[in-house]
Amino acid sequence: MLKTLVIAEKPDMGRNIAAVIEPKAQNKRSYLEGENYIITWAIGHLIGLAEPDLYDEKYKKWRFGDLPIIPDDFKLLPNPRTKDQLQVIADLAARSGELVNACDAGREGQHIFSLIVRHLGLRQPVKRLWISDLTAETIRKGFDQLKDNTEYANLTQAARARSEADWLIGMNGSRAFTTKHNELLSVGRVQTPVLALIYDRQKQIESFDSLKFYEITGMFEQDGGIAYKSNWQGDRLTDPEKAKAIADKVRGKTGAIASYEVKDTKEYPFKLYDLTLLQREANGKFSFSAKKTLDVAQALYEKHKVISYPRTNSNYVNAENIPEMHKILDAMRNSPDYGEFVNGANKRFVHANNKNVCNPAKVEDHHAIMPTMRKPQGLSPDERKLYDLIVKRFLSHFYPAAEYKVHTVLTEVEKETFKTTVKQLLSLGWKIIYAGDAPASKGSAKEKSKDKDDGAAEEEEQETDAPFEVDPQKPVVCADAEVKEKETQPPKPYTEGTLLKAMESAGKQIEDEELRDAMKDSGLGTPATRAATIERLKQVGYVDMQGKRIVITPKGRTAIELIRGAGVELLTSPEMTGHWERRLTEIARGQASADVFMGNVKKFTRLIIDKVNVQRPAARNAFARPEPPAKGARGGKKASDGGESGGSVAVAAKKAPAKRKAPVKASSAEQSGEPAVIGVCPSPGCGGSIFMGRKGYGCSHYKTGCKFVIWKESLGRTLTDAMVKSLIGKGRTGKLKFAGSGGESFEARIVLKDDRTGELALERE
């Protein structure tokens, strides 16, 4: 009897599956063989779309006249690094009667499998394993409920359309702008509008006109020992004399309570995590990049099997997940870290009618990220941090709401009105889980207007767990009044966390949760691809990291200006790309046609070529670097700060082969005599570039007062470019060995002690 061939996405997944369905299988290194099943795996993408030169030799040279390149049928090309594993799958399939697609249960997993089947011409019937975690119980249940792969035909079509659309825009857009402007410019269906978001934010910051204004705070006292702080109400004051006059007028005077309202309120637990929300919070709390969070979450899922499938865009579960959540809670009862919280938890809060948890209408392929029943062992510190976030969010839903009394007091004195809002804690409820956390982490989970950028006077809500009450019948005395000078603040530069939020809502600043949920289908990219898009922008030199902040480089700026200047603004439009993403989701649901979508993408590809064709080439100095900090600075290898001529073109998130060269004069730093740019100056508000000079690394804004410099010979070591790049980007180097005064060696990191001056210090391990 012919066996069934199971194809997983990665080796770990394959071994996990084999341990359940064929525990006595023989390990043949690249596959496992048992009595009924052979289990093997892809290694991510074994096959991709072929590059243009495989359609025609002439495409080896980049020429504008050869564009657009629009294949009738897209050719497939095996990845040369993993072709041996592809051959293993071909050989095993030849002696198998049925296939099981056990790749990741999502669009990309479906795509990986379908490419293998198409390329190898496999004709066997196919079943689909669709599971959300890798525990033995789930795998066993999944094999008991295998679906026919034809049920996922629409998802396969959407995955194929996404891949081919990316190829068309990436290949044609990159070649068109590169050959027209003599600079290697990477263009992508998703990456370009994301870069436009960063560009537009930077322009807002630069054009922001700061305005001074004045706030008046009064301290009021009432008989019986009650004292409270209150903010003056009125139009924003820009005249300091007027503000001072009001403060002087009310100070020491007796007033009355004009109104006093007390309202009971409840705060419910925050939503369970989807991948994007997890990435945002891990960036805010631990400074993890989006890619790092995805990699760590994938390890927790695949290697440790302690969380469910992480690449989800849902914050909710289905009704059938509720009993599973109860079992997971029971499994944690003896946990040394969470047992105390489990003992205080109550299952009655997690039920099918709790729409904060269970909302099947908002669960597509996968439910929210949750812990599994498996006990974690051997987690790295970073894995433990992320696991802790997921577990605490999960446990919080088994607790009651936090309860508050909100007191709102309007006080009038000398015809001036002051307002006080006091939030009095009655019961911590679910917040007890976070009581031991650092203060920042409690607030960072909030999805309120945390990213407010206008710098306007914000209502100060005073939180207290002490009793608060005023008597509206009694007079009050304004014991003191003070004036504070404030300044409106520009919008904040994006961090990876806030950029992910903008990508999720296609750049629209949407605070309303339900509207944001509705926008998820039309965001930029998907939860699984957003991290790769951000990494891509770094790799091609369009953005730099300045601590947690994302800073656009000169090359990134010029790229957006050239694309918009060509008249293809749609290529930079988050909204349009969001509409495309929604269309792909509709294709996956069987609500839209892949052929119509691809027809529109081809039309747009031709439009790009037509528009760029009549564009004037960029001026020679369009990509010029800022002025170097010192005369006679030595040239060196250019870092990818955004002005380099070398690099790779983004096409379906792949690097172009090394042989691929644009018809551009690629002048290296050594040839041109230009000093090497190491990165963006970390001095707050500077925005200059750090250059390598003869004795140190200085800032291009030194003439306008920037004092930042790092000397090459520092702390007994000669610093390298890589060390300085790490210092200005991350604030520290990796571990280094040093010799102590007594000859003993020790490990330490060099850290940036003062980001204004470049002063360094040692941080011993």
mmCIF file of N, CA and C in Angstrom, residues 429-520:
data_model
loop_
_atom_site.group_PDB
_atom_site.id
_atom_site.type_symbol
_atom_site.label_atom_id
_atom_site.label_comp_id
_atom_site.label_asym_id
_atom_site.label_seq_id
_atom_site.Cartn_x
_atom_site.Cartn_y
_atom_site.Cartn_z
ATOM 1 N N GLY A 429 -9.106 44.407 40.446
ATOM 2 C CA GLY A 429 -9.569 43.415 39.474
ATOM 3 C C GLY A 429 -8.404 42.786 38.733
ATOM 4 N N TRP A 430 -8.493 42.732 37.392
ATOM 5 C CA TRP A 430 -7.460 42.095 36.568
ATOM 6 C C TRP A 430 -6.109 42.793 36.651
ATOM 7 N N LYS A 431 -6.103 44.049 37.063
ATOM 8 C CA LYS A 431 -4.833 44.785 37.099
ATOM 9 C C LYS A 431 -3.883 44.277 38.175
ATOM 10 N N ILE A 432 -4.384 43.417 39.062
ATOM 11 C CA ILE A 432 -3.504 42.845 40.097
ATOM 12 C C ILE A 432 -2.387 42.030 39.447
ATOM 13 N N ILE A 433 -2.666 41.491 38.259
ATOM 14 C CA ILE A 433 -1.660 40.697 37.536
ATOM 15 C C ILE A 433 -0.457 41.555 37.152
ATOM 16 N N TYR A 434 -0.716 42.856 36.931
ATOM 17 C CA TYR A 434 0.351 43.759 36.494
ATOM 18 C C TYR A 434 0.888 44.621 37.631
ATOM 19 N N ALA A 435 0.398 44.378 38.843
ATOM 20 C CA ALA A 435 0.756 45.253 39.971
ATOM 21 C C ALA A 435 2.261 45.250 40.244
ATOM 22 N N GLY A 436 2.922 44.126 39.977
ATOM 23 C CA GLY A 436 4.359 44.047 40.256
ATOM 24 C C GLY A 436 5.233 44.504 39.111
ATOM 25 N N ASP A 437 4.629 44.858 37.979
ATOM 26 C CA ASP A 437 5.407 45.285 36.814
ATOM 27 C C ASP A 437 5.926 46.705 37.000
ATOM 28 N N ALA A 438 6.908 47.044 36.178
ATOM 29 C CA ALA A 438 7.409 48.430 36.183
ATOM 30 C C ALA A 438 6.258 49.337 35.757
ATOM 31 N N PRO A 439 6.180 50.545 36.312
ATOM 32 C CA PRO A 439 5.052 51.438 36.019
ATOM 33 C C PRO A 439 4.795 51.636 34.533
ATOM 34 N N ALA A 440 5.873 51.710 33.735
ATOM 35 C CA ALA A 440 5.686 51.988 32.305
ATOM 36 C C ALA A 440 4.875 50.907 31.621
ATOM 37 N N SER A 441 5.061 49.651 32.080
ATOM 38 C CA SER A 441 4.414 48.573 31.358
ATOM 39 C C SER A 441 2.915 48.547 31.584
ATOM 40 N N LYS A 442 2.458 49.089 32.707
ATOM 41 C CA LYS A 442 1.012 49.120 32.936
ATOM 42 C C LYS A 442 0.340 50.037 31.930
ATOM 43 N N GLY A 443 0.953 51.164 31.713
ATOM 44 C CA GLY A 443 0.340 52.151 30.824
ATOM 45 C C GLY A 443 0.537 51.836 29.366
ATOM 46 N N SER A 444 1.657 51.139 29.015
ATOM 47 C CA SER A 444 1.956 50.994 27.599
ATOM 48 C C SER A 444 0.975 50.086 26.893
ATOM 49 N N ALA A 445 0.252 49.302 27.656
ATOM 50 C CA ALA A 445 -0.737 48.434 27.015
ATOM 51 C C ALA A 445 -1.950 49.216 26.563
ATOM 52 N N LYS A 446 -2.130 50.407 27.113
ATOM 53 C CA LYS A 446 -3.318 51.195 26.785
ATOM 54 C C LYS A 446 -3.310 51.566 25.320
ATOM 55 N N GLU A 447 -4.482 51.542 24.736
ATOM 56 C CA GLU A 447 -4.583 51.880 23.327
ATOM 57 C C GLU A 447 -5.306 53.198 23.148
ATOM 58 N N LYS A 448 -5.323 53.981 24.229
ATOM 59 C CA LYS A 448 -5.968 55.284 24.116
ATOM 60 C C LYS A 448 -5.075 56.184 23.286
ATOM 61 N N SER A 449 -5.270 57.471 23.392
ATOM 62 C CA SER A 449 -4.513 58.397 22.545
ATOM 63 C C SER A 449 -3.107 58.582 23.086
ATOM 64 N N LYS A 450 -2.403 57.433 23.172
ATOM 65 C CA LYS A 450 -1.049 57.445 23.709
ATOM 66 C C LYS A 450 -0.090 58.143 22.748
ATOM 67 N N ASP A 451 -0.447 58.124 21.467
ATOM 68 C CA ASP A 451 0.444 58.701 20.472
ATOM 69 C C ASP A 451 0.056 60.123 20.102
ATOM 70 N N LYS A 452 -0.659 60.810 20.998
ATOM 71 C CA LYS A 452 -1.060 62.200 20.705
ATOM 72 C C LYS A 452 0.176 63.033 20.409
ATOM 73 N N ASP A 453 0.082 63.841 19.380
ATOM 74 C CA ASP A 453 1.268 64.568 18.934
ATOM 75 C C ASP A 453 1.139 66.080 18.999
ATOM 76 N N ASP A 454 -0.049 66.579 19.300
ATOM 77 C CA ASP A 454 -0.221 68.026 19.141
ATOM 78 C C ASP A 454 0.299 68.843 20.308
ATOM 79 N N GLY A 455 0.649 68.183 21.398
ATOM 80 C CA GLY A 455 1.204 68.901 22.536
ATOM 81 C C GLY A 455 0.193 69.799 23.210
ATOM 82 N N ALA A 456 -1.088 69.624 22.947
ATOM 83 C CA ALA A 456 -2.105 70.474 23.567
ATOM 84 C C ALA A 456 -2.207 70.175 25.051
ATOM 85 N N ALA A 457 -2.788 71.117 25.769
ATOM 86 C CA ALA A 457 -2.962 70.924 27.207
ATOM 87 C C ALA A 457 -3.853 69.715 27.420
ATOM 88 N N GLU A 458 -3.351 68.724 28.122
ATOM 89 C CA GLU A 458 -4.140 67.530 28.350
ATOM 90 C C GLU A 458 -4.764 67.582 29.725
ATOM 91 N N GLU A 459 -5.955 67.036 29.794
ATOM 92 C CA GLU A 459 -6.650 66.987 31.069
ATOM 93 C C GLU A 459 -5.878 66.076 32.002
ATOM 94 N N GLU A 460 -5.527 66.562 33.149
ATOM 95 C CA GLU A 460 -4.784 65.728 34.083
ATOM 96 C C GLU A 460 -5.748 64.950 34.951
ATOM 97 N N GLU A 461 -5.692 63.633 34.806
ATOM 98 C CA GLU A 461 -6.525 62.768 35.629
ATOM 99 C C GLU A 461 -5.666 62.306 36.792
ATOM 100 N N GLN A 462 -6.113 62.607 37.994
ATOM 101 C CA GLN A 462 -5.331 62.241 39.177
ATOM 102 C C GLN A 462 -5.842 60.911 39.707
ATOM 103 N N GLU A 463 -4.930 59.907 39.737
ATOM 104 C CA GLU A 463 -5.331 58.594 40.243
ATOM 105 C C GLU A 463 -4.967 58.478 41.719
ATOM 106 N N THR A 464 -5.863 57.841 42.482
ATOM 107 C CA THR A 464 -5.605 57.653 43.909
ATOM 108 C C THR A 464 -6.341 56.422 44.393
ATOM 109 N N ASP A 465 -5.774 55.755 45.389
ATOM 110 C CA ASP A 465 -6.543 54.668 46.014
ATOM 111 C C ASP A 465 -7.042 55.098 47.396
ATOM 112 N N ALA A 466 -6.819 56.390 47.711
ATOM 113 C CA ALA A 466 -7.321 56.940 48.981
ATOM 114 C C ALA A 466 -8.736 57.474 48.765
ATOM 115 N N PRO A 467 -9.558 57.509 49.814
ATOM 116 C CA PRO A 467 -10.909 58.057 49.666
ATOM 117 C C PRO A 467 -10.833 59.529 49.256
ATOM 118 N N PHE A 468 -11.738 59.931 48.384
ATOM 119 C CA PHE A 468 -11.795 61.331 47.959
ATOM 120 C C PHE A 468 -13.251 61.779 47.976
ATOM 121 N N GLU A 469 -13.486 62.940 48.572
ATOM 122 C CA GLU A 469 -14.847 63.472 48.566
ATOM 123 C C GLU A 469 -14.786 64.951 48.922
ATOM 124 N N VAL A 470 -15.575 65.754 48.233
ATOM 125 C CA VAL A 470 -15.698 67.160 48.617
ATOM 126 C C VAL A 470 -17.162 67.430 48.950
ATOM 127 N N ASP A 471 -17.382 68.486 49.703
ATOM 128 C CA ASP A 471 -18.751 68.878 50.059
ATOM 129 C C ASP A 471 -19.131 70.074 49.188
ATOM 130 N N PRO A 472 -20.039 69.885 48.219
ATOM 131 C CA PRO A 472 -20.355 70.984 47.301
ATOM 132 C C PRO A 472 -21.009 72.188 47.982
ATOM 133 N N GLN A 473 -21.466 71.998 49.240
ATOM 134 C CA GLN A 473 -22.124 73.107 49.945
ATOM 135 C C GLN A 473 -21.120 74.032 50.636
ATOM 136 N N LYS A 474 -19.917 73.502 50.890
ATOM 137 C CA LYS A 474 -18.937 74.289 51.656
ATOM 138 C C LYS A 474 -18.052 75.119 50.729
ATOM 139 N N PRO A 475 -17.576 76.273 51.213
ATOM 140 C CA PRO A 475 -16.641 77.086 50.408
ATOM 141 C C PRO A 475 -15.267 76.418 50.322
ATOM 142 N N VAL A 476 -14.480 76.857 49.343
ATOM 143 C CA VAL A 476 -13.103 76.374 49.207
ATOM 144 C C VAL A 476 -12.188 77.591 49.094
ATOM 145 N N VAL A 477 -10.931 77.369 49.478
ATOM 146 C CA VAL A 477 -9.949 78.456 49.397
ATOM 147 C C VAL A 477 -8.871 78.062 48.393
ATOM 148 N N CYS A 478 -8.525 78.999 47.535
ATOM 149 C CA CYS A 478 -7.421 78.764 46.594
ATOM 150 C C CYS A 478 -6.120 79.063 47.340
ATOM 151 N N ALA A 479 -5.517 78.024 47.905
ATOM 152 C CA ALA A 479 -4.320 78.192 48.734
ATOM 153 C C ALA A 479 -3.136 78.684 47.909
ATOM 154 N N ASP A 480 -3.099 78.257 46.633
ATOM 155 C CA ASP A 480 -1.989 78.696 45.785
ATOM 156 C C ASP A 480 -2.408 78.564 44.322
ATOM 157 N N ALA A 481 -1.742 79.301 43.467
ATOM 158 C CA ALA A 481 -1.961 79.193 42.016
ATOM 159 C C ALA A 481 -0.631 79.442 41.330
ATOM 160 N N GLU A 482 -0.299 78.571 40.417
ATOM 161 C CA GLU A 482 0.992 78.754 39.726
ATOM 162 C C GLU A 482 0.812 78.638 38.215
ATOM 163 N N VAL A 483 1.705 79.322 37.498
ATOM 164 C CA VAL A 483 1.678 79.327 36.031
ATOM 165 C C VAL A 483 2.842 78.486 35.517
ATOM 166 N N LYS A 484 2.525 77.561 34.571
ATOM 167 C CA LYS A 484 3.584 76.755 33.967
ATOM 168 C C LYS A 484 3.668 77.095 32.495
ATOM 169 N N GLU A 485 4.919 77.336 32.038
ATOM 170 C CA GLU A 485 5.121 77.576 30.606
ATOM 171 C C GLU A 485 5.241 76.235 29.901
ATOM 172 N N LYS A 486 4.470 76.054 28.836
ATOM 173 C CA LYS A 486 4.525 74.820 28.051
ATOM 174 C C LYS A 486 4.776 75.172 26.593
ATOM 175 N N GLU A 487 5.038 74.153 25.816
ATOM 176 C CA GLU A 487 5.304 74.372 24.401
ATOM 177 C C GLU A 487 4.630 73.267 23.607
ATOM 178 N N THR A 488 3.972 73.618 22.495
ATOM 179 C CA THR A 488 3.396 72.567 21.651
ATOM 180 C C THR A 488 4.539 71.742 21.069
ATOM 181 N N GLN A 489 4.307 70.454 20.962
ATOM 182 C CA GLN A 489 5.350 69.543 20.508
ATOM 183 C C GLN A 489 5.051 69.041 19.101
ATOM 184 N N PRO A 490 6.095 68.835 18.298
ATOM 185 C CA PRO A 490 5.868 68.282 16.956
ATOM 186 C C PRO A 490 5.429 66.825 17.056
ATOM 187 N N PRO A 491 4.899 66.276 15.976
ATOM 188 C CA PRO A 491 4.602 64.833 15.994
ATOM 189 C C PRO A 491 5.874 64.061 16.314
ATOM 190 N N LYS A 492 5.729 62.914 16.937
ATOM 191 C CA LYS A 492 6.911 62.113 17.293
ATOM 192 C C LYS A 492 7.363 61.297 16.085
ATOM 193 N N PRO A 493 8.683 61.110 15.931
ATOM 194 C CA PRO A 493 9.142 60.195 14.874
ATOM 195 C C PRO A 493 8.570 58.802 15.136
ATOM 196 N N TYR A 494 8.407 58.048 14.076
ATOM 197 C CA TYR A 494 7.909 56.680 14.257
ATOM 198 C C TYR A 494 8.925 55.828 14.997
ATOM 199 N N THR A 495 8.428 54.964 15.865
ATOM 200 C CA THR A 495 9.199 53.814 16.337
ATOM 201 C C THR A 495 8.650 52.624 15.556
ATOM 202 N N GLU A 496 9.275 51.452 15.700
ATOM 203 C CA GLU A 496 8.709 50.293 15.000
ATOM 204 C C GLU A 496 7.302 50.005 15.518
ATOM 205 N N GLY A 497 7.089 50.244 16.809
ATOM 206 C CA GLY A 497 5.769 50.003 17.392
ATOM 207 C C GLY A 497 4.701 50.903 16.801
ATOM 208 N N THR A 498 4.984 52.204 16.720
ATOM 209 C CA THR A 498 3.959 53.123 16.189
ATOM 210 C C THR A 498 3.835 52.998 14.666
ATOM 211 N N LEU A 499 4.921 52.585 13.992
ATOM 212 C CA LEU A 499 4.824 52.362 12.541
ATOM 213 C C LEU A 499 3.945 51.143 12.256
ATOM 214 N N LEU A 500 4.072 50.100 13.062
ATOM 215 C CA LEU A 500 3.222 48.916 12.894
ATOM 216 C C LEU A 500 1.753 49.287 13.035
ATOM 217 N N LYS A 501 1.472 50.169 13.997
ATOM 218 C CA LYS A 501 0.089 50.624 14.198
ATOM 219 C C LYS A 501 -0.406 51.358 12.957
ATOM 220 N N ALA A 502 0.450 52.213 12.380
ATOM 221 C CA ALA A 502 0.080 52.955 11.173
ATOM 222 C C ALA A 502 -0.090 52.013 9.984
ATOM 223 N N MET A 503 0.759 50.989 9.888
ATOM 224 C CA MET A 503 0.648 50.021 8.796
ATOM 225 C C MET A 503 -0.662 49.248 8.898
ATOM 226 N N GLU A 504 -1.047 48.930 10.117
ATOM 227 C CA GLU A 504 -2.258 48.140 10.338
ATOM 228 C C GLU A 504 -3.500 48.884 9.852
ATOM 229 N N SER A 505 -3.479 50.219 9.990
ATOM 230 C CA SER A 505 -4.656 51.001 9.587
ATOM 231 C C SER A 505 -4.385 51.808 8.318
ATOM 232 N N ALA A 506 -3.419 51.338 7.506
ATOM 233 C CA ALA A 506 -3.056 51.997 6.235
ATOM 234 C C ALA A 506 -2.794 53.479 6.425
ATOM 235 N N GLY A 507 -2.151 53.824 7.545
ATOM 236 C CA GLY A 507 -1.729 55.196 7.787
ATOM 237 C C GLY A 507 -2.792 56.088 8.378
ATOM 238 N N LYS A 508 -4.023 55.593 8.515
ATOM 239 C CA LYS A 508 -5.083 56.441 9.069
ATOM 240 C C LYS A 508 -4.975 56.456 10.585
ATOM 241 N N GLN A 509 -5.043 57.650 11.151
ATOM 242 C CA GLN A 509 -4.952 57.784 12.610
ATOM 243 C C GLN A 509 -6.321 57.470 13.201
ATOM 244 N N ILE A 510 -6.547 56.209 13.464
ATOM 245 C CA ILE A 510 -7.863 55.779 13.947
ATOM 246 C C ILE A 510 -7.740 55.326 15.390
ATOM 247 N N GLU A 511 -8.409 56.023 16.280
ATOM 248 C CA GLU A 511 -8.374 55.648 17.699
ATOM 249 C C GLU A 511 -9.514 54.695 18.046
ATOM 250 N N ASP A 512 -10.638 54.807 17.316
ATOM 251 C CA ASP A 512 -11.794 53.966 17.616
ATOM 252 C C ASP A 512 -11.449 52.504 17.332
ATOM 253 N N GLU A 513 -11.586 51.655 18.362
ATOM 254 C CA GLU A 513 -11.174 50.264 18.254
ATOM 255 C C GLU A 513 -11.929 49.501 17.161
ATOM 256 N N GLU A 514 -13.246 49.702 17.081
ATOM 257 C CA GLU A 514 -14.028 48.945 16.108
ATOM 258 C C GLU A 514 -13.657 49.338 14.683
ATOM 259 N N LEU A 515 -13.452 50.646 14.467
ATOM 260 C CA LEU A 515 -13.035 51.096 13.138
ATOM 261 C C LEU A 515 -11.663 50.549 12.783
ATOM 262 N N ARG A 516 -10.764 50.515 13.785
ATOM 263 C CA ARG A 516 -9.421 49.980 13.541
ATOM 264 C C ARG A 516 -9.505 48.506 13.156
ATOM 265 N N ASP A 517 -10.373 47.756 13.845
ATOM 266 C CA ASP A 517 -10.553 46.341 13.511
ATOM 267 C C ASP A 517 -11.033 46.185 12.076
ATOM 268 N N ALA A 518 -11.974 47.046 11.679
ATOM 269 C CA ALA A 518 -12.520 46.974 10.319
ATOM 270 C C ALA A 518 -11.443 47.259 9.278
ATOM 271 N N MET A 519 -10.440 48.086 9.633
ATOM 272 C CA MET A 519 -9.365 48.455 8.705
ATOM 273 C C MET A 519 -8.326 47.345 8.546
ATOM 274 N N LYS A 520 -8.386 46.326 9.424
ATOM 275 C CA LYS A 520 -7.327 45.314 9.401
ATOM 276 C C LYS A 520 -7.189 44.629 8.042
#
